[in-house]
Amino acid sequence: MSKLFARHALLPDGWAGDVLIEWDASGAITAVMPGAAGEGVERVEYALPGMINLHSHSFQRALGGRTEKAGDSKDSFWTWRELMYRFARNITPEHIEAIAAQLFSECLRHGYTSLCEFHYVQRAPDGAMYARPAETAERVIAAARLAGIGMTMLPVLYSYSGFGEKALKPEQQRFKTDAQDVLRIVDALEPLRDAQVEVGVAPHSLRAASVAQIQDVLATLPKARPVHIHIAEQQAEVQQSLDWSGRRPVQWLLENMDVDQRWCLIHATHLDDEEVGGIARSGAVAGLCPTTEANLGDGLFPLERFLTQGGRFGIGSDSHVSQSAVEELRWLEYGQRLQHQRRNIAVSDSERHVGDFLWQGALQGGALAAGRPVGALAPGHRADVVVLDDDHPNMFGLALDEVLGSFVFSGNDNLVKDVMVGGQWVVRNQQHVAQQAIAARFKQTLAELREFR
Ligand code: NGQ
Ligand code: ZN
């Protein structure tokens, strides 16, 4: 089994018919042949490249839905963060692995075949380093292998609680790393790198890491590895940046670092016109997480202005209030429609179909952010394939150029039927191959975590 025949496959330049896809033992695509016969090969109707989830804090999957009760004061991103810190206090490496496996199986069932883990719970509850410095990162990677999702592990640099090297708060001690710690963790992960796993780094934010520290890490990290950072998510963050340096966060980053296409700027919500153009010109990917940004009350990314200037984007599920690629893309577009009171905004001169533009755009940006050969059904790329449920009523009677519009914008059923990662089926008929064992361990973990509340 190293071939698949698709009546319709989404290739980098659009839909093609009767496509034979072949891959090798390592799970890399060796040939993509439109107009093939494909006798004796498994046949599917609609095949898409699997989506990249470019931003995840997987442990937060166990917190979703539990922060939706109003507190005494006006709730905000910052009051949510207190709850999240409290949740992170008691979680063990075993919990981290069990939660991640559940999350990854869900992400796969909803069309993600790769995920970038922005990983910062790296110390023990008492603030000590684990005996294995990459203990918790290794757990997340183990969960990725168990579930079968491709992974970019991003150990986080996290030293300060605010601009100007403010000391960490007690509740942030589990996250504490300096440049040396991060490089030590990256080193410890080196033997785990392979076709399914890449390792980059993530300075948490300009609140939590200084430019000098980031430069120290990047001086040692190989040039091709991805670098992710949270930036300009909240108005208060922009104001704190201005108070400290007289510069806005993105402005400061662009002035002080060589930001290029290896960089992924997560959220980048609050931008002035120059920052929008600056990110677009740098080639960096804007890592947008619309459901979490909505849940946390962040604001709306200026997508239309960014796209007009050739900006690259991808999607992530961040806090995992949603595990659906469709929901992220839908809300990415809907946020813009609500704001501008117009329709069909995420398009280009050459791609007028919103669903097609969003899926293809998020594949391209996501692949850069992942630093892995993913996001395209093309030789040399991973055989990561999503098969849509062509039997579903929503898929009935569609012209080919309506398929992705229907997939992204119509209804609430999950139209992802089968999912292959690196040439292996991991979801069949909407069921993840290890779903029951993974879910049982997740429920056990939730029961244990409940005791700490
Ligand atoms: C995080 N999450 O690290 O989990 C952050 C909140 C912070 C998002 N930014 C903490 N969505 O930014 O300080
Ligand atoms: Zn985040």
Coordinates of C-alpha atoms and ligand atoms in Angstrom, one line a residue:
M1 CA 0.0 0.0 0.0
S2 CA 2.0 3.0 -1.2
K3 CA -0.4 4.4 -3.8
L4 CA -3.7 6.2 -3.8
F5 CA -5.9 7.1 -6.7
A6 CA -8.1 10.3 -6.3
R7 CA -10.8 11.2 -8.8
H8 CA -10.1 14.8 -7.8
A9 CA -7.0 15.9 -5.9
L10 CA -6.1 19.4 -4.8
L11 CA -2.6 20.1 -6.2
P12 CA -0.6 23.3 -5.6
D13 CA -2.2 25.0 -8.7
G14 CA -5.7 23.7 -8.2
W15 CA -7.9 20.6 -8.7
A16 CA -6.7 17.9 -11.0
G17 CA -8.5 14.8 -12.2
D18 CA -7.7 11.0 -11.9
V19 CA -4.6 11.6 -9.9
L20 CA -2.3 8.7 -8.9
I21 CA -0.2 9.5 -5.8
E22 CA 2.7 7.4 -4.9
W23 CA 5.0 7.5 -1.9
D24 CA 8.1 5.7 -0.5
A25 CA 8.7 3.7 2.7
S26 CA 9.6 6.9 4.5
G27 CA 6.2 8.4 3.7
A28 CA 7.5 10.9 1.2
I29 CA 5.5 11.4 -2.0
T30 CA 7.5 10.2 -5.0
A31 CA 5.0 10.9 -7.8
V32 CA 1.8 12.7 -8.5
M33 CA 0.3 11.8 -11.9
P34 CA -2.9 13.4 -13.1
G35 CA -4.8 11.6 -15.8
A36 CA -3.7 8.2 -14.6
A37 CA -5.7 4.9 -14.8
G38 CA -5.0 3.7 -11.3
E39 CA -6.3 0.2 -11.7
G40 CA -6.0 -2.0 -8.6
V41 CA -5.3 1.0 -6.4
E42 CA -7.5 2.3 -3.5
R43 CA -9.8 5.0 -5.0
V44 CA -11.1 8.1 -3.3
E45 CA -13.2 10.9 -4.6
Y46 CA -11.8 14.1 -3.1
A47 CA -8.2 14.3 -1.8
L48 CA -6.7 17.4 -0.2
P49 CA -3.3 18.0 1.4
G50 CA -3.7 17.8 5.2
M51 CA -3.8 21.1 7.1
I52 CA -1.0 22.4 9.4
N53 CA -2.0 23.5 12.9
L54 CA 0.7 26.1 13.4
H55 CA 0.0 27.0 17.1
S56 CA -0.8 24.7 20.0
H57 CA -0.5 24.6 23.7
S58 CA -1.7 21.1 23.9
F59 CA -2.2 20.9 27.7
Q60 CA -4.9 23.7 27.4
R61 CA -7.1 21.1 25.7
A62 CA -8.1 20.0 29.2
L63 CA -9.1 23.5 30.2
G64 CA -11.5 24.3 27.3
G65 CA -15.1 25.0 28.4
R66 CA -14.0 25.5 32.1
T67 CA -13.2 29.2 32.0
E68 CA -16.6 30.4 30.8
K69 CA -18.0 31.6 34.1
A70 CA -17.8 35.3 34.8
G71 CA -15.7 36.4 37.7
D72 CA -16.2 39.3 40.1
S73 CA -14.5 41.9 37.9
K74 CA -14.7 42.3 34.2
D75 CA -13.1 39.2 32.7
S76 CA -10.4 39.4 30.1
F77 CA -7.4 37.7 28.5
W78 CA -5.6 38.5 31.7
T79 CA -8.1 36.9 34.1
W80 CA -8.3 33.8 31.8
R81 CA -4.5 33.6 32.1
E82 CA -4.7 33.4 35.9
L83 CA -7.1 30.4 35.5
M84 CA -4.7 28.8 33.0
Y85 CA -1.7 29.3 35.3
R86 CA -3.7 27.7 38.1
F87 CA -4.5 24.7 35.9
A88 CA -0.9 24.4 34.8
R89 CA 0.3 24.2 38.4
N90 CA -0.3 20.5 39.1
I91 CA -0.2 18.9 35.7
T92 CA 2.3 16.0 35.4
P93 CA 4.3 14.7 32.4
E94 CA 1.9 11.8 32.2
H95 CA -1.1 14.2 32.1
I96 CA 0.7 16.2 29.4
E97 CA 1.1 13.2 27.3
A98 CA -2.4 11.9 27.7
I99 CA -4.0 15.2 27.0
A100 CA -1.8 15.8 23.9
A101 CA -2.7 12.4 22.5
Q102 CA -6.4 13.1 22.8
L103 CA -6.0 16.5 21.2
F104 CA -3.9 15.2 18.4
S105 CA -6.4 12.4 17.6
E106 CA -9.1 15.1 17.4
C107 CA -7.0 17.4 15.3
L108 CA -6.4 14.5 12.8
R109 CA -10.2 13.7 12.7
H110 CA -10.7 17.4 11.7
G111 CA -8.2 17.6 8.9
Y112 CA -4.9 18.6 10.6
T113 CA -2.0 16.3 9.8
S114 CA 0.8 18.5 11.3
L115 CA 1.0 20.5 14.4
C116 CA 3.4 23.0 15.9
E117 CA 3.6 22.7 19.7
F118 CA 4.6 26.0 21.4
H119 CA 5.8 24.2 24.5
Y120 CA 6.4 26.0 27.8
V121 CA 5.4 23.8 30.7
Q122 CA 9.0 22.5 31.0
R123 CA 9.8 22.4 34.7
A124 CA 8.3 20.4 37.6
P125 CA 5.6 21.9 39.7
D126 CA 8.2 23.1 42.3
G127 CA 10.1 24.9 39.6
A128 CA 13.0 22.4 39.3
M129 CA 14.2 21.2 35.9
Y130 CA 13.2 17.5 35.4
A131 CA 16.1 15.0 35.4
R132 CA 15.7 14.9 31.7
P133 CA 15.6 18.5 30.6
A134 CA 13.3 17.7 27.7
E135 CA 11.0 15.5 29.8
T136 CA 7.7 17.2 29.0
A137 CA 8.6 18.0 25.3
E138 CA 9.4 14.3 24.9
R139 CA 6.0 13.5 26.2
V140 CA 4.3 15.7 23.7
I141 CA 6.4 14.1 20.9
A142 CA 5.4 10.6 22.2
A143 CA 1.8 11.6 22.0
A144 CA 2.3 12.9 18.5
R145 CA 3.8 9.6 17.5
L146 CA 1.0 7.6 19.2
A147 CA -1.7 9.6 17.4
G148 CA 0.3 9.8 14.2
I149 CA 0.3 13.5 13.6
G150 CA 3.4 15.3 12.3
M151 CA 5.1 17.5 14.8
T152 CA 7.2 20.6 15.1
M153 CA 8.3 20.9 18.7
L154 CA 9.1 24.5 19.8
P155 CA 10.7 24.6 23.2
V156 CA 9.9 28.0 24.7
L157 CA 12.2 30.7 26.0
Y158 CA 10.4 32.2 29.0
S159 CA 12.4 34.4 31.4
Y160 CA 10.4 37.4 32.4
S161 CA 6.9 38.5 33.3
G162 CA 6.9 41.8 31.4
F163 CA 8.8 44.2 29.2
G164 CA 12.1 45.4 30.7
E165 CA 13.1 42.0 32.1
K166 CA 10.6 42.0 35.0
A167 CA 11.0 39.0 37.3
L168 CA 8.7 36.0 36.7
K169 CA 5.7 35.6 39.0
P170 CA 5.6 32.6 41.3
E171 CA 2.9 31.0 39.1
Q172 CA 5.2 31.3 36.1
Q173 CA 8.1 29.3 37.7
R174 CA 7.2 26.1 35.8
F175 CA 7.7 27.9 32.5
K176 CA 11.1 29.4 33.4
T177 CA 13.9 28.9 30.8
D178 CA 16.8 31.0 29.7
A179 CA 18.7 30.8 26.4
Q180 CA 21.0 28.1 27.7
D181 CA 18.1 26.0 29.0
V182 CA 16.3 26.2 25.6
L183 CA 19.5 25.2 23.7
R184 CA 20.0 22.3 26.2
I185 CA 16.4 21.1 25.5
V186 CA 16.8 21.5 21.7
D187 CA 20.0 19.4 22.0
A188 CA 18.2 16.7 24.0
L189 CA 15.5 16.5 21.3
E190 CA 18.0 16.2 18.5
P191 CA 17.9 12.3 18.4
L192 CA 14.1 12.5 18.0
R193 CA 14.2 14.5 14.8
D194 CA 13.0 12.5 11.8
A195 CA 10.6 12.7 8.9
Q196 CA 7.7 13.1 11.4
V197 CA 9.3 15.4 13.9
E198 CA 11.2 18.7 13.6
V199 CA 12.4 21.0 16.4
G200 CA 12.5 24.8 16.4
V201 CA 12.3 27.3 19.1
A202 CA 9.7 29.8 20.5
P203 CA 10.6 32.9 22.4
H204 CA 7.3 33.2 24.3
S205 CA 6.8 36.9 23.6
L206 CA 8.7 40.2 23.9
R207 CA 7.2 40.3 27.4
A208 CA 8.9 37.0 28.4
A209 CA 12.1 37.1 26.4
S210 CA 14.7 39.8 25.6
V211 CA 16.1 40.5 22.2
A212 CA 19.6 39.6 23.5
Q213 CA 18.3 36.2 24.7
I214 CA 16.6 35.5 21.4
Q215 CA 19.8 36.4 19.6
D216 CA 21.7 34.0 21.8
V217 CA 19.4 31.2 20.9
L218 CA 19.3 31.9 17.2
A219 CA 23.1 32.2 17.0
T220 CA 23.3 28.4 17.8
L221 CA 20.1 27.1 16.3
P222 CA 20.5 25.8 12.7
K223 CA 19.3 28.4 10.2
A224 CA 16.5 26.3 8.7
R225 CA 14.6 25.8 12.0
P226 CA 11.4 27.7 12.6
V227 CA 11.1 30.4 15.2
H228 CA 7.7 31.3 16.6
I229 CA 6.7 34.2 18.9
H230 CA 3.5 35.5 20.4
I231 CA 3.2 39.2 19.5
A232 CA 0.7 42.1 19.8
E233 CA -2.2 40.0 20.9
Q234 CA -3.7 42.5 23.4
Q235 CA -4.0 46.2 23.4
A236 CA -2.5 46.3 26.9
E237 CA 0.6 44.5 25.6
V238 CA 1.1 47.1 22.9
Q239 CA 0.8 49.9 25.4
Q240 CA 3.3 48.2 27.8
S241 CA 5.7 47.9 24.9
L242 CA 5.3 51.6 24.0
D243 CA 5.7 52.6 27.7
W244 CA 8.9 50.6 27.9
S245 CA 10.7 51.2 24.6
G246 CA 8.6 53.8 22.7
R247 CA 8.0 51.1 20.1
R248 CA 5.1 48.9 19.3
P249 CA 5.9 45.1 19.7
V250 CA 6.0 44.3 16.0
Q251 CA 7.9 47.5 15.2
W252 CA 10.4 46.6 17.9
L253 CA 10.8 43.1 16.7
L254 CA 11.3 44.2 13.0
E255 CA 13.8 46.8 14.0
N256 CA 15.8 44.5 16.3
M257 CA 15.7 41.1 14.7
D258 CA 16.3 39.7 11.2
V259 CA 12.7 38.6 10.8
D260 CA 12.3 36.5 7.7
Q261 CA 10.3 33.5 6.4
R262 CA 11.6 31.2 9.2
W263 CA 9.6 33.4 11.6
C264 CA 6.0 32.8 12.6
L265 CA 4.3 35.8 14.4
I266 CA 1.5 34.4 16.4
H267 CA -1.7 36.5 16.7
A268 CA -0.1 39.8 15.6
T269 CA -3.5 41.3 16.2
H270 CA -2.9 44.9 16.9
L271 CA -0.9 46.4 14.0
D272 CA -0.5 49.8 12.5
D273 CA -0.2 50.2 8.7
E274 CA 3.6 50.1 8.7
E275 CA 3.7 47.0 10.8
V276 CA 1.3 45.3 8.4
G277 CA 3.5 46.1 5.5
G278 CA 6.6 45.2 7.5
I279 CA 5.5 41.7 8.3
A280 CA 4.3 41.1 4.8
R281 CA 7.7 42.3 3.3
S282 CA 9.7 40.2 5.8
G283 CA 8.2 37.0 4.5
A284 CA 7.2 35.9 8.1
V285 CA 4.0 34.0 8.5
A286 CA 1.2 35.5 10.5
G287 CA 0.0 32.7 12.7
L288 CA -3.7 33.3 13.2
C289 CA -5.9 31.4 15.8
P290 CA -9.4 32.9 15.2
T291 CA -11.3 30.7 17.7
T292 CA -8.9 31.3 20.6
E293 CA -8.6 35.0 19.6
A294 CA -12.4 35.3 19.8
N295 CA -12.6 33.3 23.0
L296 CA -10.0 35.5 24.7
G297 CA -11.3 38.7 23.4
D298 CA -8.1 39.7 21.5
G299 CA -9.4 41.6 18.5
L300 CA -9.3 41.1 14.7
F301 CA -6.2 40.7 12.6
P302 CA -6.1 43.1 9.7
L303 CA -6.3 40.3 7.2
E304 CA -7.4 42.2 4.1
R305 CA -4.7 44.8 4.3
F306 CA -2.1 42.1 5.0
L307 CA -3.2 40.0 2.0
T308 CA -3.2 43.0 -0.3
Q309 CA 0.5 43.4 0.5
G310 CA 1.3 39.8 -0.2
G311 CA 1.4 38.6 3.5
R312 CA 1.6 34.9 4.3
F313 CA -0.7 33.4 6.9
G314 CA -1.5 30.1 8.6
I315 CA -3.9 28.8 11.2
G316 CA -3.6 27.4 14.7
S317 CA -5.9 26.2 17.4
D318 CA -3.8 27.6 20.3
S319 CA -6.0 26.9 23.4
H320 CA -8.0 24.3 21.6
V321 CA -11.5 25.6 22.2
S322 CA -11.9 24.2 18.7
Q323 CA -10.0 21.3 17.0
S324 CA -11.5 22.0 13.6
A325 CA -9.5 23.5 10.7
V326 CA -12.8 24.4 9.1
E327 CA -13.9 26.4 12.1
E328 CA -10.6 28.4 12.2
L329 CA -10.8 29.3 8.5
R330 CA -14.5 30.1 8.7
W331 CA -14.0 32.5 11.6
L332 CA -10.9 34.0 10.0
E333 CA -13.2 35.1 7.1
Y334 CA -16.3 35.8 9.2
G335 CA -14.3 38.2 11.5
Q336 CA -13.5 40.2 8.4
R337 CA -17.0 40.2 7.1
L338 CA -18.4 41.4 10.4
Q339 CA -15.8 44.1 10.6
H340 CA -16.0 45.4 7.1
Q341 CA -19.6 44.6 6.4
R342 CA -18.8 42.9 3.1
R343 CA -18.4 39.4 1.8
N344 CA -15.7 37.2 0.2
I345 CA -12.7 38.9 1.5
A346 CA -10.0 36.3 1.7
V347 CA -9.4 36.0 -2.1
S348 CA -6.7 37.2 -4.6
D349 CA -6.8 38.3 -8.2
S350 CA -6.1 34.8 -9.4
E351 CA -8.2 32.9 -6.7
R352 CA -11.7 34.1 -6.3
H353 CA -13.0 31.2 -4.3
V354 CA -12.7 31.9 -0.6
G355 CA -12.6 28.3 0.6
D356 CA -9.8 27.5 -2.0
F357 CA -7.9 30.6 -1.2
L358 CA -8.0 29.9 2.6
W359 CA -7.1 26.2 2.4
Q360 CA -4.2 26.8 0.0
G361 CA -3.0 29.9 1.8
A362 CA -3.0 28.2 5.2
L363 CA -1.2 25.2 3.7
Q364 CA 1.6 27.4 2.4
G365 CA 2.0 29.5 5.5
G366 CA 1.6 26.5 7.7
A367 CA 4.3 24.5 5.9
L368 CA 6.8 27.4 6.4
A369 CA 5.9 27.6 10.0
A370 CA 6.3 23.9 10.5
G371 CA 9.7 23.8 8.8
R372 CA 8.8 20.4 7.3
P373 CA 8.0 19.4 3.7
V374 CA 4.2 19.4 4.1
G375 CA 1.2 21.2 2.7
A376 CA 1.3 20.0 -0.9
L377 CA 0.5 16.9 -2.8
A378 CA 3.8 17.0 -4.7
P379 CA 7.0 14.9 -4.9
G380 CA 9.3 15.4 -1.9
H381 CA 6.4 16.3 0.4
R382 CA 4.9 14.1 3.0
A383 CA 2.0 11.9 2.0
D384 CA -0.4 13.7 4.3
V385 CA -3.9 13.4 2.8
V386 CA -7.4 14.3 3.8
V387 CA -10.3 12.6 2.1
L388 CA -13.6 14.3 2.1
D389 CA -16.9 12.4 2.7
D390 CA -18.3 12.5 -0.9
D391 CA -21.4 10.7 0.3
H392 CA -22.5 13.6 2.6
P393 CA -25.5 15.6 1.3
N394 CA -23.3 18.8 1.4
M395 CA -21.1 17.3 -1.2
F396 CA -23.9 16.3 -3.5
G397 CA -24.1 17.9 -7.0
L398 CA -21.2 20.3 -6.5
A399 CA -19.1 21.7 -9.3
L400 CA -15.4 21.1 -8.5
D401 CA -14.8 24.8 -7.7
E402 CA -17.6 24.6 -5.1
V403 CA -16.2 21.7 -3.1
L404 CA -13.9 23.7 -0.8
G405 CA -16.5 26.5 -0.4
S406 CA -19.0 23.8 0.8
F407 CA -16.4 22.1 3.0
V408 CA -15.3 25.4 4.8
F409 CA -18.6 27.3 4.9
S410 CA -21.5 24.9 4.9
G411 CA -23.0 23.2 7.9
N412 CA -21.6 21.6 11.0
D413 CA -21.0 18.0 10.2
N414 CA -17.3 17.0 9.9
L415 CA -16.7 16.2 6.3
V416 CA -13.3 14.8 6.9
K417 CA -13.7 11.1 6.3
D418 CA -10.2 9.5 6.1
V419 CA -6.8 10.9 7.0
M420 CA -3.4 9.7 6.0
V421 CA -0.1 10.9 7.5
G422 CA 3.2 10.0 6.0
G423 CA 1.5 7.3 3.9
Q424 CA -0.3 5.7 6.8
W425 CA -4.1 5.8 7.4
V426 CA -4.7 7.3 10.9
V427 CA -8.4 8.1 10.5
R428 CA -10.7 5.7 8.8
N429 CA -14.4 6.5 8.3
Q430 CA -14.1 9.4 10.9
Q431 CA -12.6 7.2 13.6
H432 CA -9.1 7.6 14.7
V433 CA -7.3 4.2 14.7
A434 CA -6.4 4.4 18.4
Q435 CA -9.3 6.5 19.5
Q436 CA -10.7 4.3 22.3
A437 CA -7.4 3.8 24.2
I438 CA -6.5 7.5 23.8
A439 CA -9.9 8.7 25.1
A440 CA -9.8 6.3 28.0
R441 CA -6.5 7.7 29.2
F442 CA -7.7 11.3 28.7
K443 CA -10.8 10.7 30.8
Q444 CA -8.6 9.2 33.5
T445 CA -6.4 12.3 33.4
L446 CA -9.4 14.6 33.7
A447 CA -10.5 12.7 36.7
E448 CA -7.1 13.1 38.3
L449 CA -6.9 16.8 37.5
R450 CA -10.3 17.5 38.9
E451 CA -9.0 16.5 42.4
F452 CA -6.7 19.5 42.3
R453 CA -9.4 22.1 41.8
Ligands
NGQ1 C1 -0.1 31.2 26.5 N1 -1.9 32.2 25.2 O1 1.2 31.2 26.6 O2 -0.7 30.2 26.7 C2 -0.8 32.5 26.0 C3 -1.2 33.3 27.2 C4 0.5 35.0 27.7 C5 -2.3 33.0 24.3 N2 -1.5 34.0 24.0 C6 -0.2 33.7 28.2 N3 -3.4 32.8 23.6 O3 0.5 35.4 26.6 O4 1.2 35.6 28.6
ZN2 ZN -0.3 30.8 22.2

